[in-house]
Coordinates of C-alpha atoms in Angstrom, one line a residue:
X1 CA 170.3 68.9 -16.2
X2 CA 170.9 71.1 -12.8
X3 CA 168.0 70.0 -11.3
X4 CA 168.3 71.6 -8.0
X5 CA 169.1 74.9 -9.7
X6 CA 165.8 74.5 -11.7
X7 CA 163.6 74.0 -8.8
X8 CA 165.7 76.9 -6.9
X9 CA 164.2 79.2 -9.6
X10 CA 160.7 77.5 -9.9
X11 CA 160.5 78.6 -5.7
X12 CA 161.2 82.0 -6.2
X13 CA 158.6 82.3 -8.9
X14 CA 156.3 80.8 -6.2
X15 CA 156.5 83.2 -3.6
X16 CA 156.5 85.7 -6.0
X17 CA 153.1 84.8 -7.3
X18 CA 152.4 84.2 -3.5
X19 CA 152.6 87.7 -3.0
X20 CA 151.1 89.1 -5.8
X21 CA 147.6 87.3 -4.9
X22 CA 147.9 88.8 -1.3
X23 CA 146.1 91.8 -3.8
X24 CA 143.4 90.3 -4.2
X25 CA 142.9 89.3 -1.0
X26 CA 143.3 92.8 -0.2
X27 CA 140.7 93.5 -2.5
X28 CA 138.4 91.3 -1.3
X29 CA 138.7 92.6 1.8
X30 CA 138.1 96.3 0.6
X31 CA 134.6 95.2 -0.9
X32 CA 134.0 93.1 2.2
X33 CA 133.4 89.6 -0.1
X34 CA 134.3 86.4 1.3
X35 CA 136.2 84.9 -2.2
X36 CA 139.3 87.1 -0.5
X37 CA 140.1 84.3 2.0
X38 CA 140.4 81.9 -0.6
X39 CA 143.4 84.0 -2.2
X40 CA 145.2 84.2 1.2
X41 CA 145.4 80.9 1.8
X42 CA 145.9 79.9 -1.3
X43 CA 148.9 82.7 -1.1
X44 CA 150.0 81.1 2.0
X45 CA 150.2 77.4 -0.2
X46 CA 152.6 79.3 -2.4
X47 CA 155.0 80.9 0.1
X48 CA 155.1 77.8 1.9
X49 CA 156.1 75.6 -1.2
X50 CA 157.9 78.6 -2.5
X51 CA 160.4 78.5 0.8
X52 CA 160.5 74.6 1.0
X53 CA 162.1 75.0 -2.5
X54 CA 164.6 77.6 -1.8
X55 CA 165.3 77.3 1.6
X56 CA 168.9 76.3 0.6
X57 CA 170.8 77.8 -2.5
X58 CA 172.0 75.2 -5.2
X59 CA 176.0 74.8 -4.8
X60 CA 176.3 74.4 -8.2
X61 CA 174.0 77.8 -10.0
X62 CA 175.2 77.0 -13.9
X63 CA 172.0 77.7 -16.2
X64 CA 173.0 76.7 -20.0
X65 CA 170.7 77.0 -22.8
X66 CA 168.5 73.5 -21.7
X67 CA 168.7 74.5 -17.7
X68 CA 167.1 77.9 -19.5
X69 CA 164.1 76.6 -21.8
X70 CA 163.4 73.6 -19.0
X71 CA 163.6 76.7 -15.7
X72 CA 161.1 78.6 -17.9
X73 CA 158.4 76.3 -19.4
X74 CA 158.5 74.7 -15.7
X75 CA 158.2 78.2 -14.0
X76 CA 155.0 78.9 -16.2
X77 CA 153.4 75.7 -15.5
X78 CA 153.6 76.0 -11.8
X79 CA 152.7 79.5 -12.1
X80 CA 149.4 77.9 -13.6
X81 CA 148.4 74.8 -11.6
X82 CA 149.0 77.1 -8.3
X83 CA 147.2 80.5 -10.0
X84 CA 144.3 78.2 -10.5
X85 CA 143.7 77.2 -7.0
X86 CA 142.1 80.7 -5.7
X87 CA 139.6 81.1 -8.3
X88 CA 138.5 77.2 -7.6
X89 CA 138.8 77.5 -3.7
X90 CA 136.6 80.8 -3.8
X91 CA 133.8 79.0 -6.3
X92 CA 134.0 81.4 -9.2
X93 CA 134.8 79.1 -11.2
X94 CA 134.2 75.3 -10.0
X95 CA 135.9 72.9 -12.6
X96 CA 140.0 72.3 -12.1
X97 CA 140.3 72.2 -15.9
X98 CA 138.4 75.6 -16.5
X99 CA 140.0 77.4 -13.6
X100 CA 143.5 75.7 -15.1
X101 CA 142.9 77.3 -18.7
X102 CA 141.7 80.2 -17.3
X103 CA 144.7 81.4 -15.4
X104 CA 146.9 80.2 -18.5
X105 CA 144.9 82.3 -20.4
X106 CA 145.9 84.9 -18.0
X107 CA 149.6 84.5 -17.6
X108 CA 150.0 84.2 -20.8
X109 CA 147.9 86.9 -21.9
X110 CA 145.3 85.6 -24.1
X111 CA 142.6 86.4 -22.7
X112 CA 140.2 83.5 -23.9
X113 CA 137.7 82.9 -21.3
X114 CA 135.7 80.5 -20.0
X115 CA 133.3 83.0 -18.0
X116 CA 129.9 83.2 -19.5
X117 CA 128.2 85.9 -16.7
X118 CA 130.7 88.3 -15.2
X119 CA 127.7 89.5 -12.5
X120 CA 128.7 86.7 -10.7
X121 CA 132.5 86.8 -10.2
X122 CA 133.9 89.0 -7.3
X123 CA 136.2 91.7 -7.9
X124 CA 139.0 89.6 -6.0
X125 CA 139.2 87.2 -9.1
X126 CA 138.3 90.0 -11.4
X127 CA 141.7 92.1 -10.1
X128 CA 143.3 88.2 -9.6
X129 CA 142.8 87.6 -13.3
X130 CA 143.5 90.9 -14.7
X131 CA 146.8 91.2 -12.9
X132 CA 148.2 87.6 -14.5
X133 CA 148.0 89.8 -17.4
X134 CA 150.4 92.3 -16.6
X135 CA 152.5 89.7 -14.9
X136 CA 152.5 87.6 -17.5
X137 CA 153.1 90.4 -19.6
X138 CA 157.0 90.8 -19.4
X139 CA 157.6 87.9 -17.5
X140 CA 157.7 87.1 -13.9
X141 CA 161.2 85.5 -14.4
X142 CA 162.4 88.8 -16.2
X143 CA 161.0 90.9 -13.2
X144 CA 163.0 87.6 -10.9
X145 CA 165.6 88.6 -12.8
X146 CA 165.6 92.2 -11.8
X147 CA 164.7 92.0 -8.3
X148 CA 167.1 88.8 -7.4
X149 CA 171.1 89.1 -7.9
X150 CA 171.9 85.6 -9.7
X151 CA 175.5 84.8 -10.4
X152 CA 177.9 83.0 -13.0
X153 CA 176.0 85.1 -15.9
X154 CA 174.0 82.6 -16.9
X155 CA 170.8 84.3 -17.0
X156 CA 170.4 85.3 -20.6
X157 CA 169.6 81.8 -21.3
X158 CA 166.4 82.2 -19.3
X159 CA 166.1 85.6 -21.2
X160 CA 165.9 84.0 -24.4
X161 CA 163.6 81.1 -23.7
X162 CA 160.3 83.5 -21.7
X163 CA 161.5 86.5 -24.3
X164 CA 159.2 87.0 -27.1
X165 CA 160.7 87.2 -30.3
X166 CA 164.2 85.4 -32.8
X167 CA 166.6 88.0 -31.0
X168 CA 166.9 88.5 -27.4
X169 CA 169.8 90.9 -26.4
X170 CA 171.3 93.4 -23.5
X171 CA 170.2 97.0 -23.5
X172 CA 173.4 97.4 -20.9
X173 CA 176.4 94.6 -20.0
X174 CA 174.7 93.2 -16.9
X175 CA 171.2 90.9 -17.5
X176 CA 169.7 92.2 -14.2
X177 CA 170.2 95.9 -15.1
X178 CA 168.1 95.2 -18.8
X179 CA 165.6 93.5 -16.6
X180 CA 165.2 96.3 -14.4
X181 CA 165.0 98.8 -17.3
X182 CA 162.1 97.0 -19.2
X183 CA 160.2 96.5 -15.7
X184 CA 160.5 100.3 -15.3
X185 CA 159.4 101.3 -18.6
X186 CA 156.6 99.0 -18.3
X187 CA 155.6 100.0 -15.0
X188 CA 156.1 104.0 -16.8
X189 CA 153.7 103.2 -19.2
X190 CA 151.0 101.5 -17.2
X191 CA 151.1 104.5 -14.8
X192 CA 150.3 106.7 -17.3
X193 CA 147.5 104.9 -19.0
X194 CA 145.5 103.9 -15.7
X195 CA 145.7 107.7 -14.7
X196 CA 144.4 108.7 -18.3
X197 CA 141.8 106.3 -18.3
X198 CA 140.3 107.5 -14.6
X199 CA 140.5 111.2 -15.9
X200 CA 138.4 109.8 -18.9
X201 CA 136.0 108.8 -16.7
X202 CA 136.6 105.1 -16.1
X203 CA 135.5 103.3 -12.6
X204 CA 138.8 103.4 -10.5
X205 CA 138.9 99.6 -10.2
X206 CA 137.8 99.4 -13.9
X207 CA 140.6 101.4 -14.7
X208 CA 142.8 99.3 -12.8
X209 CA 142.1 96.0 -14.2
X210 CA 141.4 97.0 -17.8
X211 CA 145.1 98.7 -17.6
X212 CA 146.7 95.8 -16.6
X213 CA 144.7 93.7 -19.5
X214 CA 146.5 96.4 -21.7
X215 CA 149.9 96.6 -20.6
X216 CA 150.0 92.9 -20.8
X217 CA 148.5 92.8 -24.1
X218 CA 145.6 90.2 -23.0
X219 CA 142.0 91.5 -23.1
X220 CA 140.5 90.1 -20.1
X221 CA 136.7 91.7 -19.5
X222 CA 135.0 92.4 -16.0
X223 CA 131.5 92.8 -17.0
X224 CA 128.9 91.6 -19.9
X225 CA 129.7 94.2 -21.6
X226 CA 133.0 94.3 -22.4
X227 CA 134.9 97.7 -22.9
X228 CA 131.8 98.8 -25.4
X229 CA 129.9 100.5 -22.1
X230 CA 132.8 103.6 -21.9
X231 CA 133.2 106.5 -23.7
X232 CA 134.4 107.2 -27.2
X233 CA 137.3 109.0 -24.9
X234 CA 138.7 105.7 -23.1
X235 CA 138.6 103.5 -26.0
X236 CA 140.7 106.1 -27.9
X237 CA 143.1 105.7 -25.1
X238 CA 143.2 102.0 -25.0
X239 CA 143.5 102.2 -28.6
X240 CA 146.7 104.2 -28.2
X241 CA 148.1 102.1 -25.3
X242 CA 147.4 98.8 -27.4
X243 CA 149.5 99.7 -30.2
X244 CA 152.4 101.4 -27.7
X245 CA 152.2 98.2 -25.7
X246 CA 152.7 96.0 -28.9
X247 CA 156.0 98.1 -29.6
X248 CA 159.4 96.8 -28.7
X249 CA 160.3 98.0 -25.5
X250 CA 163.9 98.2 -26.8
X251 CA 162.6 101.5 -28.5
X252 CA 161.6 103.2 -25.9
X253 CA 165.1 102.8 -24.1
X254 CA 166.7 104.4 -27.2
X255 CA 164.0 107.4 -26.9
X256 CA 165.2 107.7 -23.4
X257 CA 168.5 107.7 -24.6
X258 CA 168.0 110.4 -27.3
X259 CA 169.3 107.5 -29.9
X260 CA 166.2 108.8 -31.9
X261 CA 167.7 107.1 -34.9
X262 CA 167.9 103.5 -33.2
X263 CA 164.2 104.5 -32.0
X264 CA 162.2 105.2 -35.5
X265 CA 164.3 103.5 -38.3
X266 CA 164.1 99.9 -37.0
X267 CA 162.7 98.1 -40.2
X268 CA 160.7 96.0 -37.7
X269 CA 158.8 99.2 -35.6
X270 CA 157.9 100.8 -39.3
X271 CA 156.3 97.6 -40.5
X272 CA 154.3 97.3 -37.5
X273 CA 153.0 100.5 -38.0
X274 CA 152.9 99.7 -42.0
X275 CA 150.9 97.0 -41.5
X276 CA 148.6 98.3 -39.2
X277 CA 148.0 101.6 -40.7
X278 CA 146.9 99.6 -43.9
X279 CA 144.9 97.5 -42.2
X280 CA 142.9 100.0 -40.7
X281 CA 142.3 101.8 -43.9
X282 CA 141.1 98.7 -45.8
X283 CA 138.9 97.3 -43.3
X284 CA 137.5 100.8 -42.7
X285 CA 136.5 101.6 -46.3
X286 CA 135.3 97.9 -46.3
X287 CA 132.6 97.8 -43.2
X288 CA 131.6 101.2 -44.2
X289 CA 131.0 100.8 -47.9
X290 CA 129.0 97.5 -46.5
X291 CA 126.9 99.7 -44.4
X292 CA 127.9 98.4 -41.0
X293 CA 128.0 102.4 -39.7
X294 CA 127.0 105.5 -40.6
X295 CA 130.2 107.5 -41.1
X296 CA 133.7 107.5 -41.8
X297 CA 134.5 108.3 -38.4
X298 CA 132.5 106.0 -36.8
X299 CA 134.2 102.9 -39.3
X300 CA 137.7 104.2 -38.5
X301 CA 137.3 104.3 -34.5
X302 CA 135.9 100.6 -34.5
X303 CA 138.3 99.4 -37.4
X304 CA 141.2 100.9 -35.6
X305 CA 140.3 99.6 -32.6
X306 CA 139.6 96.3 -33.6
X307 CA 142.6 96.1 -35.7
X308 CA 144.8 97.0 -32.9
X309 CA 143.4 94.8 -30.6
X310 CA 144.2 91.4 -32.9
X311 CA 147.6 92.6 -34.0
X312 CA 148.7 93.5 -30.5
X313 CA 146.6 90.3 -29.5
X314 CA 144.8 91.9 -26.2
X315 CA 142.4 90.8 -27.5
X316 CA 139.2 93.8 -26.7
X317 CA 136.3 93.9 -28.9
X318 CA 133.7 97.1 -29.1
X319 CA 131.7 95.5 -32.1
X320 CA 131.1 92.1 -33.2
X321 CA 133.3 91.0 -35.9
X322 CA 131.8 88.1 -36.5
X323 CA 129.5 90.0 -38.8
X324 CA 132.2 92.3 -40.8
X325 CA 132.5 91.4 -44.4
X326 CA 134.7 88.0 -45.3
X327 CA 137.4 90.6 -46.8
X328 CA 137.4 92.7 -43.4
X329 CA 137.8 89.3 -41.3
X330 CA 140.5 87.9 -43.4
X331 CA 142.6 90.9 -42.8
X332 CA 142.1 90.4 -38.5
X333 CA 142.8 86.5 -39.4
X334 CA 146.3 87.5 -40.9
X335 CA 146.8 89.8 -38.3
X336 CA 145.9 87.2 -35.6
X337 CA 149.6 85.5 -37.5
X338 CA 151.3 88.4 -37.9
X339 CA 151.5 89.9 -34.2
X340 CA 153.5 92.7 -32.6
X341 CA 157.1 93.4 -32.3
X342 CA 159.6 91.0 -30.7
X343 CA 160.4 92.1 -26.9
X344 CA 156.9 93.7 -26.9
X345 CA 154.4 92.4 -24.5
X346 CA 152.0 90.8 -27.7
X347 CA 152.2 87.4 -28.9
X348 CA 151.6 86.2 -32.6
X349 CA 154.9 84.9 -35.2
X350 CA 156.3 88.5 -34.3
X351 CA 156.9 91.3 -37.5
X352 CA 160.7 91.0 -37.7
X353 CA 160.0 86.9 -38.1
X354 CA 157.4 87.7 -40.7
X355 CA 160.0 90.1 -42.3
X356 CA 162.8 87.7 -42.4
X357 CA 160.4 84.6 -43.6
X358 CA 159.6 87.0 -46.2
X359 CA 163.2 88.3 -47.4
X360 CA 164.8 84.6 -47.1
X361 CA 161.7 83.8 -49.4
X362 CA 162.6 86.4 -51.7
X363 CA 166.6 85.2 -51.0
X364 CA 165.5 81.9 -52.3
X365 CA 163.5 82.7 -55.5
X366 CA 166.7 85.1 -56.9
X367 CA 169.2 82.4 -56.4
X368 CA 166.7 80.1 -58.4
X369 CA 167.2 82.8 -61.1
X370 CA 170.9 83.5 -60.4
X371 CA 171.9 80.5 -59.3
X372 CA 176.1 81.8 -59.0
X373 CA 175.1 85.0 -57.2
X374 CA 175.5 85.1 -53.4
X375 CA 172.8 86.9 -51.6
X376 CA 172.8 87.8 -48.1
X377 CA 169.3 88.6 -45.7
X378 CA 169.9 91.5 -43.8
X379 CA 167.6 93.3 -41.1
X380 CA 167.8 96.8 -40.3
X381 CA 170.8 97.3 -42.4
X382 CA 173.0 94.5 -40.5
X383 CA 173.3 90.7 -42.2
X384 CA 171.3 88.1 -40.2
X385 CA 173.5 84.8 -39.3
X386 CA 172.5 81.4 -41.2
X387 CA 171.7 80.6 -36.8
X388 CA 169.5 83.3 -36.8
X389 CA 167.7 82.0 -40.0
X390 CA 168.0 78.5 -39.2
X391 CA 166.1 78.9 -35.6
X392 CA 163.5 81.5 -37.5
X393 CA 162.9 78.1 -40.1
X394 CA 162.6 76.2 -36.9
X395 CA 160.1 78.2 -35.3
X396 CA 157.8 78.8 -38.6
X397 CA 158.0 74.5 -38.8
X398 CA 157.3 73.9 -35.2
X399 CA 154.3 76.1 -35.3
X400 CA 152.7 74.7 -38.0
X401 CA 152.9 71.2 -36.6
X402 CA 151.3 72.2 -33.2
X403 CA 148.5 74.3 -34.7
X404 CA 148.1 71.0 -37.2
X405 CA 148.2 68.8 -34.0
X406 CA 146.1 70.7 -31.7
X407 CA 143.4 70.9 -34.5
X408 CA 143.1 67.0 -34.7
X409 CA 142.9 66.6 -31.1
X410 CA 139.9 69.4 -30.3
X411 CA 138.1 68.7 -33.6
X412 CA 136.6 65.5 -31.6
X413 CA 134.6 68.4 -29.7
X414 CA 132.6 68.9 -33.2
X415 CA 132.5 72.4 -33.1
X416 CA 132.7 73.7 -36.4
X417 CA 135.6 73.7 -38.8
X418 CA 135.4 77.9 -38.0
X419 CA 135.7 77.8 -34.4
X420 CA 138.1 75.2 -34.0
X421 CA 140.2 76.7 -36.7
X422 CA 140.2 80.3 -35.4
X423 CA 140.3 78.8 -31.4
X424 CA 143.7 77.4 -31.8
X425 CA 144.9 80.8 -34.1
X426 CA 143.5 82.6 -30.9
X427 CA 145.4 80.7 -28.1
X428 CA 148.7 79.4 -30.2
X429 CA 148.7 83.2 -30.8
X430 CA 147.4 84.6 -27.4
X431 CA 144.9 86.6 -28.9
X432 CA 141.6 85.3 -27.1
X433 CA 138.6 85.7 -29.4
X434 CA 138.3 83.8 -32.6
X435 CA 135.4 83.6 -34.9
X436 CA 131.9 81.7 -34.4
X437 CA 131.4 80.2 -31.5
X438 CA 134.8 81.7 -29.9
X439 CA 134.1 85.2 -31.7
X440 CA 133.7 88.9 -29.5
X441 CA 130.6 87.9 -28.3
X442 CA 131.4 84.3 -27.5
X443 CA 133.6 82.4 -25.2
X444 CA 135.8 78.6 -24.7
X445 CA 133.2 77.4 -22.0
X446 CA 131.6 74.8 -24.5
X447 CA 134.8 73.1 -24.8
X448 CA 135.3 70.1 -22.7
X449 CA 137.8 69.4 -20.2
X450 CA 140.8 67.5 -23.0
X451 CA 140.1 70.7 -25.4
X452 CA 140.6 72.7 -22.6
X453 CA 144.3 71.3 -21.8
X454 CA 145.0 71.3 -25.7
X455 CA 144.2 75.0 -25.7
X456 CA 146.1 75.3 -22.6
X457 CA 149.2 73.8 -24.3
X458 CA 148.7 76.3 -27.2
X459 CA 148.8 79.3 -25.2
X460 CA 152.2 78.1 -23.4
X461 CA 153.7 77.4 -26.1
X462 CA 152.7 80.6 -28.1
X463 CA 153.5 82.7 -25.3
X464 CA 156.9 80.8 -24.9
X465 CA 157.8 80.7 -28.9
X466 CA 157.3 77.0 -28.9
X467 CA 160.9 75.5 -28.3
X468 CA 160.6 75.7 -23.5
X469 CA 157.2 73.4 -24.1
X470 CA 158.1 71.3 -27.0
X471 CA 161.6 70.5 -25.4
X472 CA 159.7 69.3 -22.7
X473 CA 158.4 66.1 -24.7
X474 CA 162.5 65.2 -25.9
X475 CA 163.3 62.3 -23.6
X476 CA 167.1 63.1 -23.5
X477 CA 166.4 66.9 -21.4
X478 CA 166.3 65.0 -19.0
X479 CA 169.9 63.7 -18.4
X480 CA 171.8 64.8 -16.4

């Protein structure tokens, strides 16, 4: 283990965070509020732990595959515990643990929150929380990556580990140049949607912070009311961005490239766009023949919406849910599973996993039947290596023991088979609201302060695909 190199990275993610909260502060300042002090000194903490750590350069800068998955979960921890202090310092929110899971919520764009009345949070934390969305979005050690020359080649292992999705490769030769291309299509395509969303009449700062809840796929609210208080206009848009946002940002490179075939015949972009487009249809015949609204139209918009928000998992809500038909909220349960596309900025298993689970399934059952014949899984015409499979295996079994685990420890708090259920779905996925107690209209402050940790866990590990936190716990990472 390179330990120096690790904590050499884990500094530069420090002052980069460092910087980010001096906007904030800046906004505090603007709206003349107090909480906007707390965020420059608690930037200042950051810079000044940030430099202490990279005030000399490692001689030795070799990053293998461990170096990678260690450099990353580490990177999002810090990124935590030090994101937490503002919001604590400034008294929005006054308990360590709550302030903890609500930063991790916001790095790594779930969204769950333990904020009960939004009346009483400045817009410094507001902006503070709403922009660990969009840096948690695509990474903060992608945009390190495209900001901060690294040498030896090395840095596709720290690619892999914060990349979401079972394939993580170069849209050019060099890693930094890749880096820099997704950071500019993302910043493209944030641009665009805050400048829509103030033309469709949404407060400037609104705009702001519900555009970086989008871009990073995570759903954080600013008021009581949620995103329901705008017009019909601005929740089309979000809508729209939701779905483009939960995309694989690979595509749009190959639409800027004019490889238009690349761009729509992916296997993996038409089944995300499969699966929603059904899903929308089904739960909008469902709530309307249940009488939840008064027109087709009026089902569509909110099932579209709604549907998008849980398979992207941002995790908005402009009706309650909770009170859909069973069939309607079993389709958003399966969709809380499913997710978005890999290298998109939404969490859940990913499509092309779902796709591959599915086809080696299928792969399985025929050799059962024709036990000589030799059948090979392939994805987007190409065949997919037994290490591809193997780690997709992995990943599937690894899930399923940390949502199993994670549902022993918080089902002490006695909340309900339903919430506890749907709470770790919502955070192992990064989705935010569940069902029940944690449904559109309810939030994770009734957890205690151990549930609250657990949850935590879930949402690093979701947000990381599993392997940077559980390798954590495997005593022999740490050799050197």
């Amino acid at each position: 283990m390179n330990y120096r190199m690790v904590f050499y990275i884990i500094g530069y993610i420090l002052r980069i965070e460092g910087g980010a909260m001096l906007l904030p502060a800046l906004t505090g300042w603007i709206y003349l509020e107090e909480e906007g002090i707390a965020y420059v000194i608690a930037a200042g903490i950051c810079l000044f732990a940030g430099t202490l750590l990279t005030i000399k350069k490692p001689k030795n800068t070799s990053i293998f595959a461990k170096e990678g998955f260690v450099i990353t979960s580490l990177s999002w921890i810090a990124l935590s515990i030090f994101g937490a202090l503002p919001m604590l310092m400034c008294g929005d929110i006054t308990n360590y643990a709550s302030a903890f899971f609500e930063v991790v919520s916001g790095f790594t764009t779930t969204g769950a929150s333990i904020i009960t009345d939004y009346t009483n949070i400045s817009h410094a934390t507001n902006l503070w929380r709403c922009l660990t969305h969009w840096l948690g979005g695509m990474g903060l050690l992608v945009f390190m990556l495209a900001i901060i020359p690294m040498s030896g080649g090395q840095t596709m292992h720290i690619m892999k580990a914060e990349s979401p999705g079972p394939v993580v490769g170069k849209l050019v030769p060099r890693m930094r140049q890749t880096a820099g291309i997704l950071y500019k299509i993302y910043f493209a395509l944030t641009v665009v949607e805050l400048a829509l969303l103030v033309i469709s009449g949404v407060p400037f700062f609104d705009s702001v912070c519900y555009t970086f809840a989008t871009a990073g796929t995570g759903g954080f609210s600013i008021s009581n009311a949620g995103f329901s208080e705008y017009s019909v206009a601005s929740k089309v848009i979000i809508t729209v961005f939701m779905i483009l946002f939960g995309v694989n940002f690979n595509t749009y490179y190959f639409i800027l490239k004019k490889k238009f075939k690349e761009a729509f015949t992916t296997e993996e972009v038409i089944w995300y766009f499969v699966i929603y487009f059904i899903s929308v249809g089904a739960i909008t015949a469902n709530i309307y023949n249940a009488g939840l609204f008064d027109s087709v139209p009026m089902a569509l918009h909110h099932a579209s919406f709604n549907a998008a928000s849980v398979m992207t998992t941002t995790g908005f809500a402009i009706s309650d849910f909770n009170l859909w038909p069973d069939f309607s909220k079993f389709i958003l349960l399966l969709l809380m599973f499913i997710g978005a596309c890999a290298g998109s900025t939404g969490g859940g298993m990913k499509v092309p996993r779902i796709i591959l689970l599915v086809k080696n399934v299928k792969k399985g059952l025929m050799q059962v039947i024709h036990p000589r014949s030799v059948k090979v899984v392939r994805l987007n015409g190409e065949k997919v290596d037994h290490e591809t499979m193997r780690m997709v295996n992995v990943y599937f079994m690894s899930f399923i023991l940390v949502y199993v685990v994670s549902l022993l420890l918080i089902s002490f708090e006695g909340m309900g088979i339903t919430t506890e259920f749907t709470a770790i779905a919502a955070t192992i996925n990064n989705i935010g609201p569940g069902f029940d107690a944690v449904g559109p209209t309810g939030n994770y402050s009734s957890f205690g302060s151990f549930s609250k940790i657990v949850l935590s866990f879930d949402m690093l590990a979701g947000r990381l695909e599993m392997f940077p936190m559980l390798i954590l716990l495997v005593p022999s990472t740490w050799k050197k």
